[in-house]
Coordinates of C-alpha atoms and ligand atoms in Angstrom, one line a residue:
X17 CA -17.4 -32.4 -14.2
X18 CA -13.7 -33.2 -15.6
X19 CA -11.6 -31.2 -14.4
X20 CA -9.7 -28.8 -17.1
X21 CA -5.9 -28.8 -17.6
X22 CA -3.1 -26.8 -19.2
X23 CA -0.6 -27.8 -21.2
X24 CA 2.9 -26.1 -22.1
X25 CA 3.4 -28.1 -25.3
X26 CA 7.0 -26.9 -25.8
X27 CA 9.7 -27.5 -28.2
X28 CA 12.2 -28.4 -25.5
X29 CA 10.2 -28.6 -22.0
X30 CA 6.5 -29.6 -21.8
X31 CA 4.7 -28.2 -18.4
X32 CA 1.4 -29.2 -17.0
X33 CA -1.0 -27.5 -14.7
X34 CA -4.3 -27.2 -13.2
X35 CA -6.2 -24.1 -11.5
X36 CA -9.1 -24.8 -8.6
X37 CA -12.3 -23.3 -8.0
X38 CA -9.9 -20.7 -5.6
X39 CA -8.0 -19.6 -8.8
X40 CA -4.9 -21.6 -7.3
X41 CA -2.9 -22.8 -9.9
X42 CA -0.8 -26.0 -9.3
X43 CA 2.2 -27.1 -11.4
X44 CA 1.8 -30.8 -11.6
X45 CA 4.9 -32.5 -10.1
X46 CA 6.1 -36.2 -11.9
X47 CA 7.1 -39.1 -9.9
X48 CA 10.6 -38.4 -10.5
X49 CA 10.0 -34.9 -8.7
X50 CA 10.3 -33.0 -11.9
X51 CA 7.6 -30.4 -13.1
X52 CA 9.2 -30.0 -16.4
X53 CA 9.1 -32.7 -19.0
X54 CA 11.6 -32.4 -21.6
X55 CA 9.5 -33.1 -25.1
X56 CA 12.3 -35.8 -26.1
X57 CA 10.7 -39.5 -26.4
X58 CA 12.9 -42.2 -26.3
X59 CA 11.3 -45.9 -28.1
X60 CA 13.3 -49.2 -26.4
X61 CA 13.3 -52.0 -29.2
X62 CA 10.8 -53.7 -26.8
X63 CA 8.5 -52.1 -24.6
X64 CA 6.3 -48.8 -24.5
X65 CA 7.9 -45.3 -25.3
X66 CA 9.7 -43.4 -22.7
X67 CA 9.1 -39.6 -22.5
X68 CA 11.3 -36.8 -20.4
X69 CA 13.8 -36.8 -18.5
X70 CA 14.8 -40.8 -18.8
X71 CA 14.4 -40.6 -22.5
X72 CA 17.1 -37.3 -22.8
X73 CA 19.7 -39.9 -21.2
X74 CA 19.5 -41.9 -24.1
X75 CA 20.3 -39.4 -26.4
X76 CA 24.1 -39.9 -26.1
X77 CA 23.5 -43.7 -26.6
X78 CA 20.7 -44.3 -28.9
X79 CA 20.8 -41.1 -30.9
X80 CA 18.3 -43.0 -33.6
X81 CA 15.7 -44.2 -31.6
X82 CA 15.1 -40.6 -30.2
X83 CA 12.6 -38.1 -31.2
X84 CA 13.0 -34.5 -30.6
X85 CA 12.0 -31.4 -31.7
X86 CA 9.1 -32.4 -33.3
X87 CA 6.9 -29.4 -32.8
X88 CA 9.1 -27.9 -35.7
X89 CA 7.3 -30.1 -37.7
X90 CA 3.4 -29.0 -36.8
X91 CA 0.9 -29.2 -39.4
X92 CA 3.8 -30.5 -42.2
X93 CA 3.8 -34.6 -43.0
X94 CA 7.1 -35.1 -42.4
X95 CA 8.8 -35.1 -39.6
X96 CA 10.7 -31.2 -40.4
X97 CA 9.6 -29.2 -43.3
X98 CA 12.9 -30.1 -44.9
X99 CA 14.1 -33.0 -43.1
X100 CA 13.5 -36.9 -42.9
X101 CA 10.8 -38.1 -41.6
X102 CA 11.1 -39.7 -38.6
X103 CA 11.4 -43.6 -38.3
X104 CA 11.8 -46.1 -36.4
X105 CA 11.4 -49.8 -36.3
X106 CA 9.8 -49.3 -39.6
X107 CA 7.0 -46.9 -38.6
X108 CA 6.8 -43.5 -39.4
X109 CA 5.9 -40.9 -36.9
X110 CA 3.9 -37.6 -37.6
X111 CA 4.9 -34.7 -35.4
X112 CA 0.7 -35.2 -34.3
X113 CA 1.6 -38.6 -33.3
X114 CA 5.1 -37.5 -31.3
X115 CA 3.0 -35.0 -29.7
X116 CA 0.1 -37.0 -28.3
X117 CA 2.7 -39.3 -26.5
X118 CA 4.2 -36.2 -24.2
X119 CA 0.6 -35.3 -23.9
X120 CA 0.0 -39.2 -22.9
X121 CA 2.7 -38.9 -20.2
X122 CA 1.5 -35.1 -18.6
X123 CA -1.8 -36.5 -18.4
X124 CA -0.5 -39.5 -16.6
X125 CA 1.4 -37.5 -14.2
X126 CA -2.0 -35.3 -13.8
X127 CA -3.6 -38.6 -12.9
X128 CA -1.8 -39.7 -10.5
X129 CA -1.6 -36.3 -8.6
X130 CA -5.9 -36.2 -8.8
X131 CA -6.4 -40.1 -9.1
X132 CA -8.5 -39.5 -11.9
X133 CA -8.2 -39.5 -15.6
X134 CA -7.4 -36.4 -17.6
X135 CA -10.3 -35.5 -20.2
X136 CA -9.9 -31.7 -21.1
X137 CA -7.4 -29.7 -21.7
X138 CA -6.5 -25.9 -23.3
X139 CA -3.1 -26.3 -24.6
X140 CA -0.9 -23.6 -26.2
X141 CA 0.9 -22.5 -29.4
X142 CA 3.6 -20.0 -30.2
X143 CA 1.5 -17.3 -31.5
X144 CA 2.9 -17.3 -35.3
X145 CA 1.7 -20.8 -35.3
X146 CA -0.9 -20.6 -38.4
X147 CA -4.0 -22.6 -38.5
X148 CA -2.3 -26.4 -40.3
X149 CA 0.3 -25.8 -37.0
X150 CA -3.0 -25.1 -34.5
X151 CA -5.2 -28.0 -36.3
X152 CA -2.2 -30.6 -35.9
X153 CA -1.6 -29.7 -32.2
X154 CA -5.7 -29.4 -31.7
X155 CA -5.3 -33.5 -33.3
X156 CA -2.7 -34.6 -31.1
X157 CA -4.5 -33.6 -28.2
X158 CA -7.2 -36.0 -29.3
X159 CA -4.7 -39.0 -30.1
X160 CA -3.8 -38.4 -26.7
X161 CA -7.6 -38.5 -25.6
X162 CA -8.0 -35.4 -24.4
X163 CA -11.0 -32.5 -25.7
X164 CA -9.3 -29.7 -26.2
X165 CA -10.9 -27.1 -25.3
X166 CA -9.1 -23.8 -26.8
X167 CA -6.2 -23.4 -28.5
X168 CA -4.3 -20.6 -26.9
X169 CA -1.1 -18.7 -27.5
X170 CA 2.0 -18.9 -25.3
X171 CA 2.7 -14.8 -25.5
X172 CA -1.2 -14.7 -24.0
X173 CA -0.8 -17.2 -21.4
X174 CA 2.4 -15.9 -20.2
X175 CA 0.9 -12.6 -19.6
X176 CA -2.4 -13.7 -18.2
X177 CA -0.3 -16.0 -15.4
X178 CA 2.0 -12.7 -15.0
X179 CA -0.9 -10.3 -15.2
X180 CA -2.6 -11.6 -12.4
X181 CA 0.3 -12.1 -10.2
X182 CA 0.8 -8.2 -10.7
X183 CA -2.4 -6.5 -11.6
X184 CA -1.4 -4.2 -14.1
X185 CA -2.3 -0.7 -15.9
X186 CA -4.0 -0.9 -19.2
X187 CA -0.9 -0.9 -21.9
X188 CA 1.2 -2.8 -24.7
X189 CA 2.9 -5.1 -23.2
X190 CA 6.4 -6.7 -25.0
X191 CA 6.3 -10.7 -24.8
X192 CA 9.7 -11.9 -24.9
X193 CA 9.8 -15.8 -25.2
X194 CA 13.1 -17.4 -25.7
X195 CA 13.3 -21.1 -25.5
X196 CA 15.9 -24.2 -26.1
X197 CA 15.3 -23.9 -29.8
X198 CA 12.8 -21.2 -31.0
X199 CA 12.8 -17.5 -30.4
X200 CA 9.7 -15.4 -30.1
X201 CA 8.5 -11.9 -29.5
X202 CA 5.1 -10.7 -29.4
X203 CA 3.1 -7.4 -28.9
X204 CA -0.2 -7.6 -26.6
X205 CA -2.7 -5.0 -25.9
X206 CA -4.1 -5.9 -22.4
X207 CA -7.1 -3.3 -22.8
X208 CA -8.9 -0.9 -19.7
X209 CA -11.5 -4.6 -18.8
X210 CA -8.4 -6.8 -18.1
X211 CA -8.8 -9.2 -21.8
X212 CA -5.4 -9.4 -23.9
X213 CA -5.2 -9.8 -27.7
X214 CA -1.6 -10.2 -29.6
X215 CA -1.2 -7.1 -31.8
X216 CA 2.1 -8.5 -33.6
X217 CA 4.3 -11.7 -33.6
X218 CA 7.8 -12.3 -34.7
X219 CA 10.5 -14.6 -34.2
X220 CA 13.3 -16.6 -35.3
X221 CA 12.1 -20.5 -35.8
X222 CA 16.0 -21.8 -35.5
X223 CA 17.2 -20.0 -32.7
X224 CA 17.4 -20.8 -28.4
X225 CA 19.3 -22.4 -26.3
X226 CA 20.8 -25.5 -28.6
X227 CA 22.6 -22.8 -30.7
X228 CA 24.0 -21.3 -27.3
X229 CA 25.3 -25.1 -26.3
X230 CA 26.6 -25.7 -29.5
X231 CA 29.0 -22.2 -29.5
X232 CA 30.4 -23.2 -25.9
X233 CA 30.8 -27.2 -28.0
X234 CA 33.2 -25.5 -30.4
X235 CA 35.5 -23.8 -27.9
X236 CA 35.8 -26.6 -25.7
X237 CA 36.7 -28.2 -29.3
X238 CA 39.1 -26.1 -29.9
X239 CA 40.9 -26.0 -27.2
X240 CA 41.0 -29.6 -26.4
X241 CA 42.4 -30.0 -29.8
X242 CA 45.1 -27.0 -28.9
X243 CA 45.7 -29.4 -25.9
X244 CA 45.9 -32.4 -28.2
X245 CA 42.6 -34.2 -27.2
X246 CA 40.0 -35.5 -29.6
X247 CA 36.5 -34.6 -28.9
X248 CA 35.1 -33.7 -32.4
X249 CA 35.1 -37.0 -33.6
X250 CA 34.8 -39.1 -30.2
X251 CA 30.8 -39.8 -30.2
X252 CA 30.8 -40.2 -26.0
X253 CA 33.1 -37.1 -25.6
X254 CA 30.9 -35.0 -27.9
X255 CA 27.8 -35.9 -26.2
X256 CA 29.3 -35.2 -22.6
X257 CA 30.7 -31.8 -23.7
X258 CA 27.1 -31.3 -25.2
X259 CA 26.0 -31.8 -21.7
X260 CA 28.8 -30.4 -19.4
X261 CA 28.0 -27.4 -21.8
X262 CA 24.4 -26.8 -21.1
X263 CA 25.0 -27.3 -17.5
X264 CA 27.6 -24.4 -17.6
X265 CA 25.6 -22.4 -19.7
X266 CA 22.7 -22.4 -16.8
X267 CA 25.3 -22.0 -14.2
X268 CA 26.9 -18.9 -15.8
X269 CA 23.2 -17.1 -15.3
X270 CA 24.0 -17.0 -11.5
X271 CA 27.5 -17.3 -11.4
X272 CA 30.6 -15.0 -12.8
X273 CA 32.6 -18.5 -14.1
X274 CA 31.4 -22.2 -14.7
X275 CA 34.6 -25.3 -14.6
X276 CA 34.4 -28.2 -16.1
X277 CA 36.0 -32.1 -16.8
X278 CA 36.1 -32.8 -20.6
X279 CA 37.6 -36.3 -21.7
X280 CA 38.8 -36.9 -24.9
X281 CA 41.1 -39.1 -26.2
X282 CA 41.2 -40.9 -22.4
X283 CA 42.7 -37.7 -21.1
X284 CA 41.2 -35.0 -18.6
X285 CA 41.0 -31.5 -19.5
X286 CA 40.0 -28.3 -17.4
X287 CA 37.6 -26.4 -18.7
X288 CA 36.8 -23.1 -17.7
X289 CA 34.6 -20.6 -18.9
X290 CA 33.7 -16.9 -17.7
X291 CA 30.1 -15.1 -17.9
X292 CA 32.3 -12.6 -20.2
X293 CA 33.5 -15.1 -22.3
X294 CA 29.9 -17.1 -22.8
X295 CA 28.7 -13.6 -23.8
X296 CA 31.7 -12.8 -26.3
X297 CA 30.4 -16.4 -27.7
X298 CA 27.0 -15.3 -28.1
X299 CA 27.6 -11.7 -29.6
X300 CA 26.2 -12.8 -33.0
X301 CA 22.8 -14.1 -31.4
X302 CA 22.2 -11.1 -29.3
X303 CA 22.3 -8.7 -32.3
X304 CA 20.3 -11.2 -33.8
X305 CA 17.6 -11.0 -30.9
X306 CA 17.5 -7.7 -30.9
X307 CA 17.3 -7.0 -34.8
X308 CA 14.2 -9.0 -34.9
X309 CA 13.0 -7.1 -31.4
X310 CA 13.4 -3.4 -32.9
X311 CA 11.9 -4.7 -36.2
X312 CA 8.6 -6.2 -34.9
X313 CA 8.4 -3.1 -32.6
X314 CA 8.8 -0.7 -35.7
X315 CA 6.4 -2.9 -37.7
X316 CA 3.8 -2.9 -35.4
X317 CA 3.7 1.1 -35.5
X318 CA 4.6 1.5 -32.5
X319 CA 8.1 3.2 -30.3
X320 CA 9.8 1.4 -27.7
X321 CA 8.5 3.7 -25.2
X322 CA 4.9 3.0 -26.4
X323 CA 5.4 -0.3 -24.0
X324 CA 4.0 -0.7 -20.8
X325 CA 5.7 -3.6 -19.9
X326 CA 8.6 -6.3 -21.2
X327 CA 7.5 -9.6 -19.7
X328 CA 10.7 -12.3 -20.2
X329 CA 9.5 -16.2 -20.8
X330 CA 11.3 -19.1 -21.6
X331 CA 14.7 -21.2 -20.0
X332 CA 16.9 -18.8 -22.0
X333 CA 15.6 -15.7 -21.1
X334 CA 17.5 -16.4 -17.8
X335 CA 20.7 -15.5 -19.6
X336 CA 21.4 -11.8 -18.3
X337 CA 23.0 -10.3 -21.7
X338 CA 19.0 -10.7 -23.2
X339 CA 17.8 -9.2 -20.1
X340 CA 20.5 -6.3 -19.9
X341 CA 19.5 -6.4 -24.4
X342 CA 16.0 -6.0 -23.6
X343 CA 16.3 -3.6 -21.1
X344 CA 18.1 -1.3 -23.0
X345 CA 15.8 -1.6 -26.0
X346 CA 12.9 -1.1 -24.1
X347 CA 14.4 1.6 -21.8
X348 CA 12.0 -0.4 -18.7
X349 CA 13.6 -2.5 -16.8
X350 CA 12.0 -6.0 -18.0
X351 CA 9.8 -8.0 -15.5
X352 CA 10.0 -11.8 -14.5
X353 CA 8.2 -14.2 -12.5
X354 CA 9.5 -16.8 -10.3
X355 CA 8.7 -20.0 -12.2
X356 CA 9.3 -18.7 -15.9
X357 CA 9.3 -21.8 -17.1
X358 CA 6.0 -22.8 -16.4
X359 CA 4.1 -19.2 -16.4
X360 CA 2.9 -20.5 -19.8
X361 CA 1.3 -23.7 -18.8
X362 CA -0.4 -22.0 -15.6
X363 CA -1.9 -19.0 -18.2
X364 CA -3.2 -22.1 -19.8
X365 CA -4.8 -23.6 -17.1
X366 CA -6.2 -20.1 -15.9
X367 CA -8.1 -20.0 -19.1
X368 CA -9.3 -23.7 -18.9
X369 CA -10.4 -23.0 -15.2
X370 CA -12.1 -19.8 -16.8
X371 CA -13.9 -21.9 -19.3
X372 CA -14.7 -24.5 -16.8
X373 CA -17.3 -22.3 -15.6
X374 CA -16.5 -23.5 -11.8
X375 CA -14.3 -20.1 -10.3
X376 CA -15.2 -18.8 -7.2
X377 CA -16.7 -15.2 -9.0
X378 CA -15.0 -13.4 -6.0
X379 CA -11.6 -14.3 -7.4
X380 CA -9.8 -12.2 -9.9
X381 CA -9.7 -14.4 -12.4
X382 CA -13.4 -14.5 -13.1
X383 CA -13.7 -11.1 -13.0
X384 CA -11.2 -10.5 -15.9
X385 CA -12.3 -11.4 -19.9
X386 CA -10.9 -14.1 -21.3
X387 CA -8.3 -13.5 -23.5
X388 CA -8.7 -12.9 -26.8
X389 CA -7.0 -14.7 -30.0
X390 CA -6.9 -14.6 -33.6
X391 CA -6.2 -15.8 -37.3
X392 CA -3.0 -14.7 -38.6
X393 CA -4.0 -15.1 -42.1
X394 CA -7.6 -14.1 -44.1
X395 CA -10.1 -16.0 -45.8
X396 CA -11.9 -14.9 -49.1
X397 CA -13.0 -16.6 -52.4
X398 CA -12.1 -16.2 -56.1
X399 CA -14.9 -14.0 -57.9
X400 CA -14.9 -12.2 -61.2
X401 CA -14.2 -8.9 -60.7
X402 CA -16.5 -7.3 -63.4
X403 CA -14.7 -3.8 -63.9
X404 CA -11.5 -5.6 -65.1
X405 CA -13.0 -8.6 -65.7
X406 CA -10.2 -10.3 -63.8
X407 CA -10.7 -13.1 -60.9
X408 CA -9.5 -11.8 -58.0
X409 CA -9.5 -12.7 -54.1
X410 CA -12.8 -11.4 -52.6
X411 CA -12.2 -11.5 -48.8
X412 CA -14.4 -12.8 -46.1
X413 CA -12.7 -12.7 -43.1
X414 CA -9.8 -10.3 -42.9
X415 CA -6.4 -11.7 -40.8
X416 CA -6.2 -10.3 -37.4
X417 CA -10.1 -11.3 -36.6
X418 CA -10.7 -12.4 -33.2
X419 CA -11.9 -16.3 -33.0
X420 CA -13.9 -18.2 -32.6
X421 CA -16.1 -16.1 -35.5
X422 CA -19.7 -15.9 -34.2
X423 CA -21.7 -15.5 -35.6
X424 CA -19.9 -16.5 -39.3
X425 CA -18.5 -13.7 -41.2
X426 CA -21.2 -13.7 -44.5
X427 CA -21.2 -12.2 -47.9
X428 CA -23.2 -12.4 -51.3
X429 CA -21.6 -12.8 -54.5
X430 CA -23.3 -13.1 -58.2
X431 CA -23.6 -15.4 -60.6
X432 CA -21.8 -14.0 -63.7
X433 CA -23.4 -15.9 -66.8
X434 CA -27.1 -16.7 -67.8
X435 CA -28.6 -19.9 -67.1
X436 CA -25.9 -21.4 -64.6
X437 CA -26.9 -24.3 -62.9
X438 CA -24.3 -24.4 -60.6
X439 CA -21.2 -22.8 -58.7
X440 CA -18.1 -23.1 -58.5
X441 CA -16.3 -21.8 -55.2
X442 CA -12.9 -21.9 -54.2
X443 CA -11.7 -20.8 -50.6
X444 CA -8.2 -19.1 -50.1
X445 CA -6.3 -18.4 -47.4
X446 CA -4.9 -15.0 -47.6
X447 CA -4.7 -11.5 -47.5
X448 CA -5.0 -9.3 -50.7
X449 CA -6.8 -9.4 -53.6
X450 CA -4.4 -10.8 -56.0
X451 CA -4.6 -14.4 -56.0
X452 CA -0.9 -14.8 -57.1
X453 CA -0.7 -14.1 -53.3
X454 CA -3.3 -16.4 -51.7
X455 CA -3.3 -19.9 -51.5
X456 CA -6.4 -22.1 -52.5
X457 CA -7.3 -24.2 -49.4
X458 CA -10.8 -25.8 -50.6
X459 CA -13.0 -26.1 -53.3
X460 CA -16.3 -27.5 -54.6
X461 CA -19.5 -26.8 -56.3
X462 CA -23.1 -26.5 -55.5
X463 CA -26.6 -26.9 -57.2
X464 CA -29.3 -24.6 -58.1
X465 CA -31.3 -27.3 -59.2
X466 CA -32.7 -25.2 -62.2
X467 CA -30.9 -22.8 -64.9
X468 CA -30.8 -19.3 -62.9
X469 CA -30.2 -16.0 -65.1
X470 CA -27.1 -14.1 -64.7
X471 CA -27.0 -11.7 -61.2
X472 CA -28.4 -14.7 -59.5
X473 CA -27.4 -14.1 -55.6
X474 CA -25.4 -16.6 -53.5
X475 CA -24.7 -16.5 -50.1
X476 CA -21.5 -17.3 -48.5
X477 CA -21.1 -17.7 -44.4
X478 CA -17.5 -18.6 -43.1
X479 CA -16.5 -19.5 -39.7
X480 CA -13.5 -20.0 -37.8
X481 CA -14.2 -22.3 -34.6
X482 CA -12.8 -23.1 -31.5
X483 CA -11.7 -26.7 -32.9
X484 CA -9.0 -24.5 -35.3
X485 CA -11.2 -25.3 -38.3
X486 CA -12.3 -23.0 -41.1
X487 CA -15.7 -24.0 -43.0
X488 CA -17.8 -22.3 -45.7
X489 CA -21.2 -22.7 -46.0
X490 CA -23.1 -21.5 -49.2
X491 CA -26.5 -21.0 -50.2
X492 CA -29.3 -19.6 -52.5
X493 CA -29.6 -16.1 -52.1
X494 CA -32.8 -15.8 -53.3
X495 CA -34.7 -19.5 -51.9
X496 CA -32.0 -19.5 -49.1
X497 CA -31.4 -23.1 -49.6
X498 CA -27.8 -24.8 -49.1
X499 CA -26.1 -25.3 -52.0
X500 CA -22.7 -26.7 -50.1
X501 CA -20.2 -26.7 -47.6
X502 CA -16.4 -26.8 -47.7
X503 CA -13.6 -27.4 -45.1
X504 CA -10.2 -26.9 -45.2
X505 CA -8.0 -29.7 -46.2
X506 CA -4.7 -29.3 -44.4
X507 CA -2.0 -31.7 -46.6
X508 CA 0.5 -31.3 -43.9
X509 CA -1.8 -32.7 -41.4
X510 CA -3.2 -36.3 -40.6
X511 CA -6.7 -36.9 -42.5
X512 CA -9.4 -37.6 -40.7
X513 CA -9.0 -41.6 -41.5
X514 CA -5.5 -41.5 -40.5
X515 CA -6.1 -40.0 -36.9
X516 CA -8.9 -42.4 -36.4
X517 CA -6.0 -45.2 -37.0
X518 CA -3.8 -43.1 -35.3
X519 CA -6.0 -42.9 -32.1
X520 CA -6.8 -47.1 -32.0
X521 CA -2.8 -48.2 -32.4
X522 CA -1.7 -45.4 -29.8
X523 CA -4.4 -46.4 -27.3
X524 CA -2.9 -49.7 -27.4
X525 CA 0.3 -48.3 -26.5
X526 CA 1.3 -47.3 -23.4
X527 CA 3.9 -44.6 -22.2
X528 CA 6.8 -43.9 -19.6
Ligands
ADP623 P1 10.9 -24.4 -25.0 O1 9.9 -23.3 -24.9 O2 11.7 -24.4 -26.3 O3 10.3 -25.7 -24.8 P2 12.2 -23.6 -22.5 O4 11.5 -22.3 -22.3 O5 11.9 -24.7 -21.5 O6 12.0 -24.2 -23.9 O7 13.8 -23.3 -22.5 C1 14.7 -24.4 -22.5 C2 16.0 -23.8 -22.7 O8 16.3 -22.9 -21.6 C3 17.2 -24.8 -22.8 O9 18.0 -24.5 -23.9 C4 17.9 -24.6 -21.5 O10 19.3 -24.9 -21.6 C5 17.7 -23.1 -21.2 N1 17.8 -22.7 -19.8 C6 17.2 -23.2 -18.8 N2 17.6 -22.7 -17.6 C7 18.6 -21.8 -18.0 C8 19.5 -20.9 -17.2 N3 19.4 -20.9 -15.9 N4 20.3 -20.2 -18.0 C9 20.4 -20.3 -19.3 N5 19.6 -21.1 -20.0 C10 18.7 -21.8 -19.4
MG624 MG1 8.2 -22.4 -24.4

């Protein structure tokens, strides 16, 4: 059988890994030594895309022909919900299609560590991610060849790869994920078996490192231009401090002060910056953090010393003012594991290992459940409410259910006038009753076949499954016999025609 892989799809560093029959888990490692791919794809004017670390070079010199930060722009059709799309030599890219070429080049790397092609994968999602963002990331893992075998979400994974490196008490443990560019905290339940679910998510979409790089930018700005050097508006200048000021930003995690070279106007300039000072910088962001912390806690019902655990994920979280921040709203002290930056892409390939049905069942990992996700949003269909003869929302599935939904979550409606011969059904995503509030996702119409009086019965079955799709069935309630089915369109996402196209021009393509 093909072995099953998993894959930190990140907005700033993609991850790979794979877990053996032993429940060892094994970062992959690329040719170029690296075991962290930054999600940045470079396209030469000639030749195949480059992806990583050789394609973040080019960013200072060929600033258009890069694409970044595309997983901003899951499940919409351009390329950020409120930005360009993103072109280049004349074609337009979806985020789906960005995506499956860093999926194209982990794979790779997996091949040549196992000299054998990659087929299956479980790749992972920020937990807010709702089901357009989990469909497009489900289709880019196709365009890139690969089954995917479960969705899962990056707070879950972290904590599974963390759980069983430290067996741990039944609790609520505090996710706390803070990347280059996207902030998130989520609220698991790891219950008394061992299986997780997320209880709450929250998070800041524009926030991470970048914004920390980009306050240290403006101080070596300004005092360059105190010294009389130009770095604002010097293109090569700006990109080096960019760099120099990521590199000092990492270094000040370890070390009390970071020094620098700037050049700008072709002069040198000292640059020196304390661990005090960086955190001075980033004042605003940390009440920020913690804002949304305390407010997610609260919302969730719950204290800060309800937590078991604060679990810290993500590059950033290496910055010891959010550790010291979470540690004093926690009151715990908050727990790390070696490789944070790739505990999410070794949860993921715990699961797939899981799923592979191959585990030793002496090893801890097949003795635990595995973990359990869900659907941040409800389905339901507009009925007629007959008291206030109103059309309202009549929900299904309520958000918060557990998926995949087996068997499908079912209910019988009537028919409200004599002698229909059809129905009308429309399928909303949503959560109340008012359909001001719910937004229409599907709709269509099936056949009786005959006139049926008023009160006539009709079935509805609706299922979420493991390929991130919602469908609803219907049917006769009194013959039992299918009167339609519906699916989801998602207008954000690639249609079914367009990823078959997708698939045959990217498979011509190669990557590097
Ligand atoms: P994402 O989940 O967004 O793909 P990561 O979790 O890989 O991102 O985090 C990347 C971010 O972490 C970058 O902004 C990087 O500068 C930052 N980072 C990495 N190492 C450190 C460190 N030692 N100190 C501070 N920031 C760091
Ligand atoms: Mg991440």
């Amino acid at each position: 059988m093909d072995r099953i892989f998993g894959i930190d799809l990140g907005t700033t560093n993609s991850v790979i890994a794979h877990t053996d029959a032993n429940g060892v888990t094994e970062v992959i490692t690329g040719k170029d030594g690296g075991r962290i791919v930054p999600s940045v794809i470079y396209f030469p004017k000639n030749g195949d895309p480059v992806v990583g670390t050789n394609a973040r070079q080019r960013t200072i010199t060929e600033p258009e022909r890069i694409a970044k930060l595309f997983k901003r722009g899951m499940g919409e059709r351009t390329f950020l919900p409120d930005e360009e799309p993103f072109i280049v030599d004349g074609k337009t890219w979806s985020p789906e299609e960005l995506s499956s070429l860093v999926l194209r080049k982990l794979a790779q790397m997996a091949q040549e560590r196992y000299g054998e092609p990659v087929r299956r994968a479980v790749i992972t999602v920020p937990a807010y991610f709702g089901e357009a963002e989990r469909a497009a990331t489900q289709s880019a893992g196709e365009l890139a060849g690969l089954e995917v075998l479960r969705i899962l979400s990056e707070p879950t994974a972290a904590a599974l790869a963390h759980g069983l490196d430290h067996p741990d008490e039944p609790g609520r443990i505090l996710v706390f994920d803070l990347g280059g560019g996207t902030f998130d905290v989520t609220i698991m339940d790891v219950r008394a078996d061992g299986a997780m679910e997320v209880v709450a998510t929250d998070g800041d979409r524009q926030l991470g490192g970048m914004d920390f790089d980009e306050l240290v930018v403006q101080k070596m700005i300004k005092m360059a231009s105190e010294a009389g050097l130009d770095i604002a508006t010097e293109p090569w200048a700006r990109q080096d401090a960019y760099l120099k000021a990521e590199e000092m930003k990492k270094e000040l995690s370890d070390l009390d002060t970071a020094s620098r070279s700037l050049t700008g106007s072709g002069r040198p300039l000292q640059f020196d910056l304390s661990r005090n000072e960086f955190e001075g910088l980033i004042k605003e962001k940390l009440r920020e953090v913690e804002d949304t912390t305390l407010y997610m806690i609260e919302n969730a019902g719950l204290q800060p010393s309800d937590l078991t655990m604060v679990l810290m994920v993500g590059g950033s979280s290496r910055i010891s003012a959010f550790q010291k921040l979470l540690a004093k709203v926690s009151g715990r002290e908050p727990a790390f594991s070696r490789n944070l930056d790739e505990d999410v892409a070794r949860g993921a390939a715990m699961l797939g290992a899981k799923l592979g049905g191959e585990l030793d069942p002496r090893t801890q990992l097949a003795k635990i459940p595995p973990p359990v996700d869900m659907i941040a949003h409800g389905y339901g269909v507009s009925t007629l409410d007959m008291e206030t003869s109103r059309m309202i929302n009549s929900i299904i599935i309520p958000a918060q259910t557990q998926i995949p939904i087996e068997p499908p979550g079912e209910e019988t409606f009537y028919t409200a006038e004599e002698g229909q011969t059809q129905v009308d059904i429309m399928l909303n995503e949503g959560d109340g009753e008012d359909l001001d509030f719910v937004k229409l996702v599907a709709k269509g119409s099936g056949r009786f076949g005959r006139p049926v009086p008023r009160q006539h019965p009709v079935r509805i079955e609706v299922t979420f499954s493991d390929d991130q799709t919602v469908r609803l069935s219907a049917y006769d309630g009194e013959s039992g016999a299918f009167l339609c089915k519906l699916e989801v369109e998602r207008p954000g996402n690639l249609t079914k025609a367009e990823r078959l196209k997708a698939r045959e021009s990217l498979s011509r393509m190669g990557v590097k």
